[in-house]
Coordinates of C-alpha atoms in Angstrom, one line a residue:
X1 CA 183.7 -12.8 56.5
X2 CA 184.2 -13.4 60.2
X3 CA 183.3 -11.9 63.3
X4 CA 187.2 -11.3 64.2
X5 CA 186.7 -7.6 64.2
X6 CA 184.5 -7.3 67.3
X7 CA 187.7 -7.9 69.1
X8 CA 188.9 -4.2 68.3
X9 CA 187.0 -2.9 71.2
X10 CA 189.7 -3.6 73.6
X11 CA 192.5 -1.7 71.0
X12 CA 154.0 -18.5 57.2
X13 CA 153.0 -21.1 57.5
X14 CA 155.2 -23.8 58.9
X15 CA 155.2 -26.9 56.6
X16 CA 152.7 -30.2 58.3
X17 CA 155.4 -32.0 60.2
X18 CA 155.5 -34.8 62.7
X19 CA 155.3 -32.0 65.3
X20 CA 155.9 -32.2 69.4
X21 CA 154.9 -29.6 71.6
X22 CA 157.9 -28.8 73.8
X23 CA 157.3 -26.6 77.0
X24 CA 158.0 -23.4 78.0
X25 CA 157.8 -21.1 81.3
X26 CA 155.1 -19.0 81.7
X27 CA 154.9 -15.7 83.6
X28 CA 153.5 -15.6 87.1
X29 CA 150.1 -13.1 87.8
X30 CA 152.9 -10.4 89.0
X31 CA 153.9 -9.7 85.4
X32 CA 153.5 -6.5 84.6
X33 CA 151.2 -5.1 81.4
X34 CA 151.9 -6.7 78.2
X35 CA 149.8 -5.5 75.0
X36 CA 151.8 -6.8 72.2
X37 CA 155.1 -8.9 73.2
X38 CA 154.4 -12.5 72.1
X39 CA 153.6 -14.8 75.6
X40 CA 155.6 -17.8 77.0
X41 CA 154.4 -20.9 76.8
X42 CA 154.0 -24.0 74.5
X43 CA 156.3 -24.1 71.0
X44 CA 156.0 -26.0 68.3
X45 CA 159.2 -27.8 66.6
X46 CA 160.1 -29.3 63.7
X47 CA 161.0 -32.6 65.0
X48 CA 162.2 -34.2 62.1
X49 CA 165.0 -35.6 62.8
X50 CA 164.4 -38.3 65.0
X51 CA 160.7 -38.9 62.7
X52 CA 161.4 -39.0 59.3
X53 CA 158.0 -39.3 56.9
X54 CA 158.7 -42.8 54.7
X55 CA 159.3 -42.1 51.0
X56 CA 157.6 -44.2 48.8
X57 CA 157.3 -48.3 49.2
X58 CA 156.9 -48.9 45.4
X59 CA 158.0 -47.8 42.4
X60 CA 156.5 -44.4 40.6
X61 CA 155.4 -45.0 37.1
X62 CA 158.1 -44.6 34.8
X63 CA 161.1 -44.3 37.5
X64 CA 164.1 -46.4 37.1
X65 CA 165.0 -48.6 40.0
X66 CA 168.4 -48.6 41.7
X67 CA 169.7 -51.7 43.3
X68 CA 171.8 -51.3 46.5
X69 CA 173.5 -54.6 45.8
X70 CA 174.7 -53.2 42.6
X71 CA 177.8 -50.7 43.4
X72 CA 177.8 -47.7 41.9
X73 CA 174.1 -48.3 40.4
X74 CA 173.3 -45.0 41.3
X75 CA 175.6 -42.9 39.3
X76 CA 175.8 -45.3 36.5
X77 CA 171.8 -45.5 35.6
X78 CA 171.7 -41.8 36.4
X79 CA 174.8 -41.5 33.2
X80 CA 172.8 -43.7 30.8
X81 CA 169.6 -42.3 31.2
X82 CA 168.0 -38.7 29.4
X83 CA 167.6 -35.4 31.8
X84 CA 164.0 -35.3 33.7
X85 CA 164.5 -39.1 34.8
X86 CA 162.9 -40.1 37.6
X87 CA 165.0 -42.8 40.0
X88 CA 163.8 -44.9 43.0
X89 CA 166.3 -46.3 45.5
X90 CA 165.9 -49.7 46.8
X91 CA 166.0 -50.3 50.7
X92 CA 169.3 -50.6 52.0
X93 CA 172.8 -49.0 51.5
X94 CA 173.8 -47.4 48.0
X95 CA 177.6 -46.7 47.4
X96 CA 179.6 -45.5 44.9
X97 CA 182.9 -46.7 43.6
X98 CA 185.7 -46.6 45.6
X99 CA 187.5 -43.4 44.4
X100 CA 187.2 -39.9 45.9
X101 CA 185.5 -38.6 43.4
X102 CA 183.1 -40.8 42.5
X103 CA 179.7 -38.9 42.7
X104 CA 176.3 -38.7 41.0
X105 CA 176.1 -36.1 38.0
X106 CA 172.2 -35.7 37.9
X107 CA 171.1 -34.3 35.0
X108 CA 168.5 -31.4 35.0
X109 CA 164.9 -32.2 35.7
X110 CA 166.3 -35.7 37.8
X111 CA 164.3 -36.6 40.5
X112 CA 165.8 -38.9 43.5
X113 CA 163.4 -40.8 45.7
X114 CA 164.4 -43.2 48.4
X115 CA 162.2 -46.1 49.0
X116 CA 161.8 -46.6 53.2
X117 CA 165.3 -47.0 54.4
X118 CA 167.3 -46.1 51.5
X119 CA 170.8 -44.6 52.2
X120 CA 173.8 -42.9 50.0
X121 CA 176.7 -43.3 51.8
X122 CA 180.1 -42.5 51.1
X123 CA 182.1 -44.8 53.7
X124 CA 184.3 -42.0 54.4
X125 CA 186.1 -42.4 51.2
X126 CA 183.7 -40.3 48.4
X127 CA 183.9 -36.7 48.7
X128 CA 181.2 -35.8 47.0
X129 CA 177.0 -37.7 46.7
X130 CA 175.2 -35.2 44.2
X131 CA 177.0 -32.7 41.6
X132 CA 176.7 -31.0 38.4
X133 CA 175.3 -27.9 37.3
X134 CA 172.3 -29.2 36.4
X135 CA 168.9 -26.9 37.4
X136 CA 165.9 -27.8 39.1
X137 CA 167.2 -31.6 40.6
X138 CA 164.5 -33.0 43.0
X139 CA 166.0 -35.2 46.3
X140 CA 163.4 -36.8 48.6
X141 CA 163.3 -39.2 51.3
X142 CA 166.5 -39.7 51.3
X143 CA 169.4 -40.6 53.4
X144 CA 172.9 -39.1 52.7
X145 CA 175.9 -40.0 54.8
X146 CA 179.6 -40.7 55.7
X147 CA 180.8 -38.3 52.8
X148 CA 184.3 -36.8 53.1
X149 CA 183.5 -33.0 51.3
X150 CA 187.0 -30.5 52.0
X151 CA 186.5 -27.5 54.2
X152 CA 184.4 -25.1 52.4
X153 CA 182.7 -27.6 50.4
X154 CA 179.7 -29.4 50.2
X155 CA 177.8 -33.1 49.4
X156 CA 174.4 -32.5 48.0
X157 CA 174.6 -29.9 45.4
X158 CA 178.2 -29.7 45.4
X159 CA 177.8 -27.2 42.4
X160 CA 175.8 -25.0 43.6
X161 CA 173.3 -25.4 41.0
X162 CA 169.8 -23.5 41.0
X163 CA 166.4 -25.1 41.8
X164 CA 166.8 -27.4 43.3
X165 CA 164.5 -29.1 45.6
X166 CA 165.6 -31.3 49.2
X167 CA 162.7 -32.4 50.8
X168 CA 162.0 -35.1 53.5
X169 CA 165.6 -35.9 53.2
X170 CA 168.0 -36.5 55.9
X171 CA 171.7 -35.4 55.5
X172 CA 173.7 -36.3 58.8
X173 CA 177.2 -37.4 59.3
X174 CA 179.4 -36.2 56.2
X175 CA 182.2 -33.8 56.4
X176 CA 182.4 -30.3 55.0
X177 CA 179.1 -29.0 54.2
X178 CA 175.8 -31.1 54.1
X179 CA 174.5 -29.4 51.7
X180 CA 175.4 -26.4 49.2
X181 CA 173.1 -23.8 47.7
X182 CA 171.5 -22.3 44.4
X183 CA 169.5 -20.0 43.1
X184 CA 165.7 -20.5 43.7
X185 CA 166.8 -23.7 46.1
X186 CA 164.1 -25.5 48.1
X187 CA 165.1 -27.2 51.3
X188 CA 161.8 -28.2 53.5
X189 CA 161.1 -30.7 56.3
X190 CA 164.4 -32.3 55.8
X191 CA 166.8 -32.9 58.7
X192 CA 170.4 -31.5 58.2
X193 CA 172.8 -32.9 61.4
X194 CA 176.2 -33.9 62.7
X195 CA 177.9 -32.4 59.9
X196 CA 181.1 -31.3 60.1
X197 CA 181.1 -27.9 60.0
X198 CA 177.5 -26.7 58.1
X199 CA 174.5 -28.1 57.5
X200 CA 174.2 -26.3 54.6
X201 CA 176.8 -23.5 53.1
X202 CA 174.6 -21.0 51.0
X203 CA 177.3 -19.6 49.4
X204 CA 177.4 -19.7 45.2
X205 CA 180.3 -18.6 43.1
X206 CA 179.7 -15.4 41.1
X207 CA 177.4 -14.5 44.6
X208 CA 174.0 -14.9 42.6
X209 CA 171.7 -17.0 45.0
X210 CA 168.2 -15.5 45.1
X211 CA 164.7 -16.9 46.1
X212 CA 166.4 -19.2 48.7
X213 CA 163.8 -21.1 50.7
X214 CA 164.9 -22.9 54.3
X215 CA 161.4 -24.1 56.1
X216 CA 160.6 -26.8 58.2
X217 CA 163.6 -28.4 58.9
X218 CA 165.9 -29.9 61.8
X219 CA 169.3 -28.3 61.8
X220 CA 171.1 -29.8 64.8
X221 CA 174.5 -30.8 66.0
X222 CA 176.3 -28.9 63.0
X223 CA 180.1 -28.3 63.2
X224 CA 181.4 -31.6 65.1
X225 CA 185.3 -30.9 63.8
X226 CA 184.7 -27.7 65.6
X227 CA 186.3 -25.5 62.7
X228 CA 186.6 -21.9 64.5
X229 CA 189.1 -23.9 67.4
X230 CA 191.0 -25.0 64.0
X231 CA 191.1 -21.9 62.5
X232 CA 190.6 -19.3 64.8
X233 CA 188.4 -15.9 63.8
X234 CA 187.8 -18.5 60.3
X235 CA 183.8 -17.4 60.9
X236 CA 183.3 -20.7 58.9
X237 CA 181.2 -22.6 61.4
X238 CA 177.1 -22.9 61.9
X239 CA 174.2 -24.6 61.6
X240 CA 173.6 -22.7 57.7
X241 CA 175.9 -20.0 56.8
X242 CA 174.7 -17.7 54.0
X243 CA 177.0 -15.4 51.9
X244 CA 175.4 -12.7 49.5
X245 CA 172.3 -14.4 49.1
X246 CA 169.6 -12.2 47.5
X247 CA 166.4 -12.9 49.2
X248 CA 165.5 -15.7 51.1
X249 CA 162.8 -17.1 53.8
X250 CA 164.0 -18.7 56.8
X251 CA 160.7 -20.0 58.8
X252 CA 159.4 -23.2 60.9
X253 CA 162.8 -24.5 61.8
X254 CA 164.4 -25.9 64.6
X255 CA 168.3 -24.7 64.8
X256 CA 169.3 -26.2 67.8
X257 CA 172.6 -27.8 69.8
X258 CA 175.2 -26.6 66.8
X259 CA 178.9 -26.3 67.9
X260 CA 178.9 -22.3 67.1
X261 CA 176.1 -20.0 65.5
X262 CA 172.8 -21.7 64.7
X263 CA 172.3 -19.2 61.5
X264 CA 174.7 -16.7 60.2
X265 CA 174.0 -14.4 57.7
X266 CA 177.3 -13.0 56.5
X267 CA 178.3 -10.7 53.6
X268 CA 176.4 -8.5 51.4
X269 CA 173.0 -10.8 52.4
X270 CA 170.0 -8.8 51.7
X271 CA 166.2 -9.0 52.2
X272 CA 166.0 -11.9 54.7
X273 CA 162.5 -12.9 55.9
X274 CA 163.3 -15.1 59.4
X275 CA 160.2 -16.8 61.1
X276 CA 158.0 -18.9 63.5
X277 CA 162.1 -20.6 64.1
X278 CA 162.8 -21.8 66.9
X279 CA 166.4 -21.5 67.9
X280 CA 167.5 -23.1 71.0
X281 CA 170.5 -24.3 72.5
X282 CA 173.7 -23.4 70.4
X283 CA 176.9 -23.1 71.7
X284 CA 177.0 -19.6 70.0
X285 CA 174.6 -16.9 68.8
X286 CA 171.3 -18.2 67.7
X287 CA 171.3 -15.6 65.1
X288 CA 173.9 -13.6 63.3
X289 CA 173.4 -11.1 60.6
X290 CA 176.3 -9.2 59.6
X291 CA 177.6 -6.9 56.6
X292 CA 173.8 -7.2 54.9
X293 CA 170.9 -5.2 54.8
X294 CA 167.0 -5.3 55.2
X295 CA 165.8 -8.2 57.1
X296 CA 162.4 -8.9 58.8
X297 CA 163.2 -10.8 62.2
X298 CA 159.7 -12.2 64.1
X299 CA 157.6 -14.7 65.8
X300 CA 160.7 -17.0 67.1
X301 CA 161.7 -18.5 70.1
X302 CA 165.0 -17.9 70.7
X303 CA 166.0 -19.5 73.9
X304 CA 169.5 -21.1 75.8
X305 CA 171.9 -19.8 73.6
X306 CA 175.3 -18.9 73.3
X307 CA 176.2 -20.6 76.9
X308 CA 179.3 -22.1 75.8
X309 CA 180.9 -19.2 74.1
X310 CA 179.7 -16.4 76.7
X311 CA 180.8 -18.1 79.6
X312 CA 184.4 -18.8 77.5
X313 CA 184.4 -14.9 76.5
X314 CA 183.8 -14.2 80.3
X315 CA 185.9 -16.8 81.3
X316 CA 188.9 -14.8 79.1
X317 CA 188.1 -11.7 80.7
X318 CA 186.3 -10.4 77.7
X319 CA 183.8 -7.6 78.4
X320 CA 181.7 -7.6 74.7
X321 CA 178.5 -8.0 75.2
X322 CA 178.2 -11.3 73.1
X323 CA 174.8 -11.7 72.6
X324 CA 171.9 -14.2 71.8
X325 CA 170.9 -12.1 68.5
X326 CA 174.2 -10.3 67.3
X327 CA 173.7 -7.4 64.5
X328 CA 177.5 -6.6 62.9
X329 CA 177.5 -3.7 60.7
X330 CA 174.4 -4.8 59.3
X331 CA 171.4 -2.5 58.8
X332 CA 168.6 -1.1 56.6
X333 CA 169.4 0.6 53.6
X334 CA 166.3 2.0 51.4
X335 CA 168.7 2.4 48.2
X336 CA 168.6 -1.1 47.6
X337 CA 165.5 -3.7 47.0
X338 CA 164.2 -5.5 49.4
X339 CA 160.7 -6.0 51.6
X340 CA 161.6 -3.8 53.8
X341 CA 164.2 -0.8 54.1
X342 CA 165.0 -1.6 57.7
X343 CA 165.9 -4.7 60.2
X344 CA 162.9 -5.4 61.9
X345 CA 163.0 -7.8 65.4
X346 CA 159.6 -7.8 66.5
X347 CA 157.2 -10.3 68.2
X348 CA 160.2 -13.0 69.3
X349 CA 160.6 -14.4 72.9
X350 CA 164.2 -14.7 74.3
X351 CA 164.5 -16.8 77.2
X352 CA 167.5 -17.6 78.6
X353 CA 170.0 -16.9 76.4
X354 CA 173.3 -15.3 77.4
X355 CA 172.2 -11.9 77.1
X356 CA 169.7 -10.7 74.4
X357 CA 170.7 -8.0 71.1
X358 CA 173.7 -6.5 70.5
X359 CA 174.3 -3.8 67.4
X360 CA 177.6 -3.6 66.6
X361 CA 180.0 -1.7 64.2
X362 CA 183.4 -2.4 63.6
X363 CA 184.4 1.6 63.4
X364 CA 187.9 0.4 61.4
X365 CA 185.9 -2.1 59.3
X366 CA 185.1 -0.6 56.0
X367 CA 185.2 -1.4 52.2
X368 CA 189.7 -1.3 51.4
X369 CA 190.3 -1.2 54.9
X370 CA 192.7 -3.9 56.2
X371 CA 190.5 -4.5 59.2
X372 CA 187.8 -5.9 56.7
X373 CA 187.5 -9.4 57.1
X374 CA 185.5 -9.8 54.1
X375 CA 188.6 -9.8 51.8
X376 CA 187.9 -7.9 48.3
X377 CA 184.5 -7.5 49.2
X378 CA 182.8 -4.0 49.4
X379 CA 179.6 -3.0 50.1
X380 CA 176.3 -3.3 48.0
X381 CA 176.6 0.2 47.4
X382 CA 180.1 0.6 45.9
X383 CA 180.9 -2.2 43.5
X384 CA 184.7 -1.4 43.2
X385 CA 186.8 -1.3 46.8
X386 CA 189.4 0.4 44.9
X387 CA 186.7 3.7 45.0
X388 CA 187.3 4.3 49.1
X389 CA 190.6 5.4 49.1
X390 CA 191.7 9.2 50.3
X391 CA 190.9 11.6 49.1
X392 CA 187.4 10.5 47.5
X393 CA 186.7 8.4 50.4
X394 CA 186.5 11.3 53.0
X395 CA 183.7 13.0 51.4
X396 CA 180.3 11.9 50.3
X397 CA 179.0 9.9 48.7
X398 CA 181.8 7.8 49.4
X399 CA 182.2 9.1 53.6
X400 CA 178.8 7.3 53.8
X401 CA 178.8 4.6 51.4
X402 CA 182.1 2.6 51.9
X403 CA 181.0 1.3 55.4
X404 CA 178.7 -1.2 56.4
X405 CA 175.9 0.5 58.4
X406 CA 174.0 -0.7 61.8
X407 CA 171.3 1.9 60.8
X408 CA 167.3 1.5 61.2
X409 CA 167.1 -1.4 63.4
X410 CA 163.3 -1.6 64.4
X411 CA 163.5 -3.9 68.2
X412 CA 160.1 -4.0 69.3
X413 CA 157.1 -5.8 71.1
X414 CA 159.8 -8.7 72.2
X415 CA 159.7 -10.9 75.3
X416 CA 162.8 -11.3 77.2
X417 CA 163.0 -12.9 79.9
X418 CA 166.1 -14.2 82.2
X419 CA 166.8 -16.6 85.0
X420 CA 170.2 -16.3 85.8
X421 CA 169.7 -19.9 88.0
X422 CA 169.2 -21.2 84.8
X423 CA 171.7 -20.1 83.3
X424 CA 174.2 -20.3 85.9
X425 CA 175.9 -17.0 85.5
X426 CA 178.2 -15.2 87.8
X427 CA 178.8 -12.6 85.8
X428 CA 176.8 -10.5 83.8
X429 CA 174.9 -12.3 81.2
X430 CA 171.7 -10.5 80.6
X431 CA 173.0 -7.0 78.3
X432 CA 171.4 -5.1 75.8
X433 CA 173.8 -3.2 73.5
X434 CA 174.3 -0.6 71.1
X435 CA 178.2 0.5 70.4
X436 CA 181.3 0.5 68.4
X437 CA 185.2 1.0 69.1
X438 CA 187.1 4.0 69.2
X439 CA 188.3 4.1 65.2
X440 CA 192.5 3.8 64.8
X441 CA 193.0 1.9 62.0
X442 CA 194.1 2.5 59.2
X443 CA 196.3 5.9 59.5
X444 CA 194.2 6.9 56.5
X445 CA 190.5 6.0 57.8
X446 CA 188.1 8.7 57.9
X447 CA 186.0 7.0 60.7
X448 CA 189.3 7.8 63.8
X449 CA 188.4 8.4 67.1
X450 CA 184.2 8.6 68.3
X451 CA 182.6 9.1 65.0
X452 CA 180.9 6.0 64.4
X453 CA 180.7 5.3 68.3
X454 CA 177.9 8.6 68.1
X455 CA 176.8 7.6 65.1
X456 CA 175.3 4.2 65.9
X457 CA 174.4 5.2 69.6
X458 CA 172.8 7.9 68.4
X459 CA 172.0 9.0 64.7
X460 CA 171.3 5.7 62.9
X461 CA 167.6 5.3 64.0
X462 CA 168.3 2.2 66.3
X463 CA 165.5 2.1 68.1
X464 CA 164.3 -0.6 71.2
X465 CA 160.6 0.3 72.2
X466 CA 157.4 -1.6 73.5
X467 CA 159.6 -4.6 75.3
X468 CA 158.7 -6.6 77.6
X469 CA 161.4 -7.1 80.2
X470 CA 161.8 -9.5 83.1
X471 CA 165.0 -10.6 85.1
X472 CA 168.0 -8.5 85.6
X473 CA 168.7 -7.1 82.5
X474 CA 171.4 -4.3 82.1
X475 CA 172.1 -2.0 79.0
X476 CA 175.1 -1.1 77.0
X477 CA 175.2 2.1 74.9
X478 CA 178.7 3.1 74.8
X479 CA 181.3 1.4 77.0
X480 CA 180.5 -2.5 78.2
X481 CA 182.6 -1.5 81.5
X482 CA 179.5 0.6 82.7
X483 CA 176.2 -0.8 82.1
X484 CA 173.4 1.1 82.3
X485 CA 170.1 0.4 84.5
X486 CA 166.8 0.7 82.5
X487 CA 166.3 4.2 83.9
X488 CA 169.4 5.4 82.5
X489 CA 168.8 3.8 79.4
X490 CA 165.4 5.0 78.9
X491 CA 166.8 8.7 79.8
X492 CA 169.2 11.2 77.6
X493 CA 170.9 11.2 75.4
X494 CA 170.0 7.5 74.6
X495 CA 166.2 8.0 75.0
X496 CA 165.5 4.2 74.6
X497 CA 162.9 1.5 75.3
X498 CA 160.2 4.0 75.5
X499 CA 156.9 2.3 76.0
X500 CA 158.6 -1.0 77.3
X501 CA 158.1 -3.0 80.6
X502 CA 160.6 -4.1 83.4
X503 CA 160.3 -6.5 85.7
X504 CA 163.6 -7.4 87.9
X505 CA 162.0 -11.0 88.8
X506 CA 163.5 -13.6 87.4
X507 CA 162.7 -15.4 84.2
X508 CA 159.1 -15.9 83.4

């Protein structure tokens, strides 16, 4: 959990939304040949936050209604009535009793609908809105706000329980998590912002979410009490943070303006499909995938990103090439289930982000290491940390199979283009990269000194080819102190990029 080990270098369709064309740049007739890369121009958003479809003006047949004059209405009707009730809320603002945990227990097969202005809030006193391990709950065109949830936790779905469905619903203003996760969960067109440190925390006890779905929603302005300056290296912080999830589909959205990562994939994820996002303007990475397997990465826009935290890195004297898309010991792995057997990044455009894909791996960072942030946690293949201990862990199957990879990543027919006027860089902020540290720790690892250095440079099938390149991008394959050109990073040994396009012009 966490990114903290970076730091050893130096030791679809989208869903029919109220849509708004925003604009991009487009390249000038000096561009050189493009075949495949995906052009600049025009985006579509999902701009849902700021128009919000209306729910329903009248009551359904059959639903209960719930009075907002009534305090604590909502919870109370939803206690005296039988599993699979319908409810419709009244305009105007719903609360709950006075008492932290005062919060709605729906009951499986409950469906929530908000009438045109209807609100949940908590006034800063409830923790928690919706809970219970209820399945298959249904939340729509509601508001939820002002709820207190602790660090870790969540309002909606506090329990984590399994399909359930949020939909035209907006989720803004609470503290903790917005929103948890389930298996099978449904979250579409909804807008999830200016929470205080997710918009939603896919993370279920027992690790068992599968068959997540995330389309067609605003995730903005996630993270407002900042929690990685509270709890430095915490890697707590995002737009959505996912943990062992099992399958899910990540398309249409707009992740943009969140304090830190927009989304982070962190932990024994697996089988990601992320698409036709657009991720744009987050203080961090717009995309982290690290410690999990087999993802399919294509058709975003990925543009502006991580401005606050590269120029602070640089600022610090940091060298890592913190990148726009960052790839932590994460990697394709045919030995377990999934859509595809490798990470595929094909098709996006990244414009103007500081700097564009970095692989990484951690080269002390392995399953009973004490450099593995993700305490107790091994990889997906070896169950039991206990297993990669000497002497069993220094030959295979174990060698191989007690670290998390950056193997068969497939980074092709992508547009990137940088303006470093735009980004008002004075250093440099436009690296590709492919490395690890020098292993040292623990006395006991198998991994000291270059091996995994080599290994992901060089023997892991990480392959860039078919680019499109324009602006003054540099390449990393071994030491962020000396950048390569594109000529030496199309050469040997790396032999990378072949088929791909530069252009030293800016942006475009």
């Amino acid at each position: 959990m966490g990114i903290a080990g970076r730091y050893r270098w130096a030791s679809a369709a989208v869903l029919t939304l109220a849509l708004l064309v925003t604009t991009g740049c487009t390249s000038g007739s000096d561009s050189p040949a493009e075949p495949t890369a995906p052009p600049s121009g025009p985006v579509a958003v999902a701009r849902v936050c700021g128009e919000p479809p209306a729910g329903p003006t009248s009551a359904p047949a059959g639903a209960v209604t719930v009075d907002p004059a009534v305090v604590d209405d909502l919870a109370q009707k939803t206690r005296s009535n039988p599993p699979n009730t319908t409810f419709w809320l009244l305009p105007g603002r719903h609360t709950l009793e006075p008492d932290r945990y005062a919060q709605v227990m729906a009951k499986e097969g409950d469906t929530y609908l908000g009438a045109p202005g209807a609100v949940l809030d908590g006034r800063k006193t409830n923790n928690y809105a919706f809970s219970g391990t209820a399945p298959n709950v249904t939340i729509r065109y509601l508001t939820v706000q002002g709820f207190v949830a602790p660090h870790d936790e969540g309002v909606v779905n506090h329990d984590m329980a399994d399909g359930w469905v949020i939909e035209h619903a907006t989720i803004q203003g609470n503290s903790g998590a917005g929103l948890m996760a389930g298996a099978r969960q449904q979250v579409r067109a909804s807008c999830l912002r200016d929470n205080g440190q997710y918009g939603m925390n896919a993370y279920k006890t027992g690790d068992s979410i599968k068959g997540l779905l995330v389309e067609g929603n605003e995730i903005a302005g996630n993270n407002t009490d900042d929690w990685e300056r509270r709890q430095p290296g915490c890697g707590c912080t995002g737009g959505i943070k996912f943990w062992a999830v099992d399958g899910a589909d990540i398309r249409g959205n707009w992740v943009h303006d969140n304090r830190g990562a927009g989304l982070w994939a962190d932990n024994d994820d697996n089988d990601f499909l992320i698409e036709h996002n657009v991720l744009e303007a987050n203080d961090g990475a717009a995309l982290i995938y690290e410690t999990s397997y087999n993802a399919v990465i294509r058709d975003n826009t990925v543009r502006r990103n991580n401005w606050v935290e590269g120029r602070r890195h640089a600022a610090d004297g940091d060298d890592f090439p913190h990148a726009a898309v960052y790839l932590s010991e994460a990697g394709g792995e045919p030995r377990i289930p999934a859509r595809t057997d490798r990470i595929e990044i094909y098709r996006n455009t990244l414009e103007d982000n500081w700097s564009g894909i970095t692989l990484w791996e951690n080269a002390d960072r392995f399953c009973n290491s004490p450099a593995n942030t993700s305490t107790g946690y091994c990889t997906l293949l070896v169950k039991d940390p206990g297993r990669c201990v000497k002497p069993a862990i220094d030959t295979p199957p174990l060698y191989s199979d007690c670290r998390w990879k950056t193997q068969r990543v497939d980074i092709h027919d992508n547009r990137f283009a940088l303006d470093t006027s735009v980004v008002k860089c004075t250093v440099d902020c436009g690296r590709m990269a492919v490395l690890a540290n020098y292993g040292t720790y623990p006395d006991w690892s198998p991994y000291m000194g270059k091996r995994v250095a080599e290994a992901i440079t060089l023997k892991q099938d990480n392959r860039w080819h078919d680019n499109v390149y324009r602006g003054p991008w540099t390449f990393v394959a071994d030491d962020p102190g000396r950048p390569l050109d594109s000529g030496q990073w199309q050469g040997m040994p790396y032999q990378q990029d072949a088929g791909s396009t530069f252009a030293t012009k800016a942006g475009g």
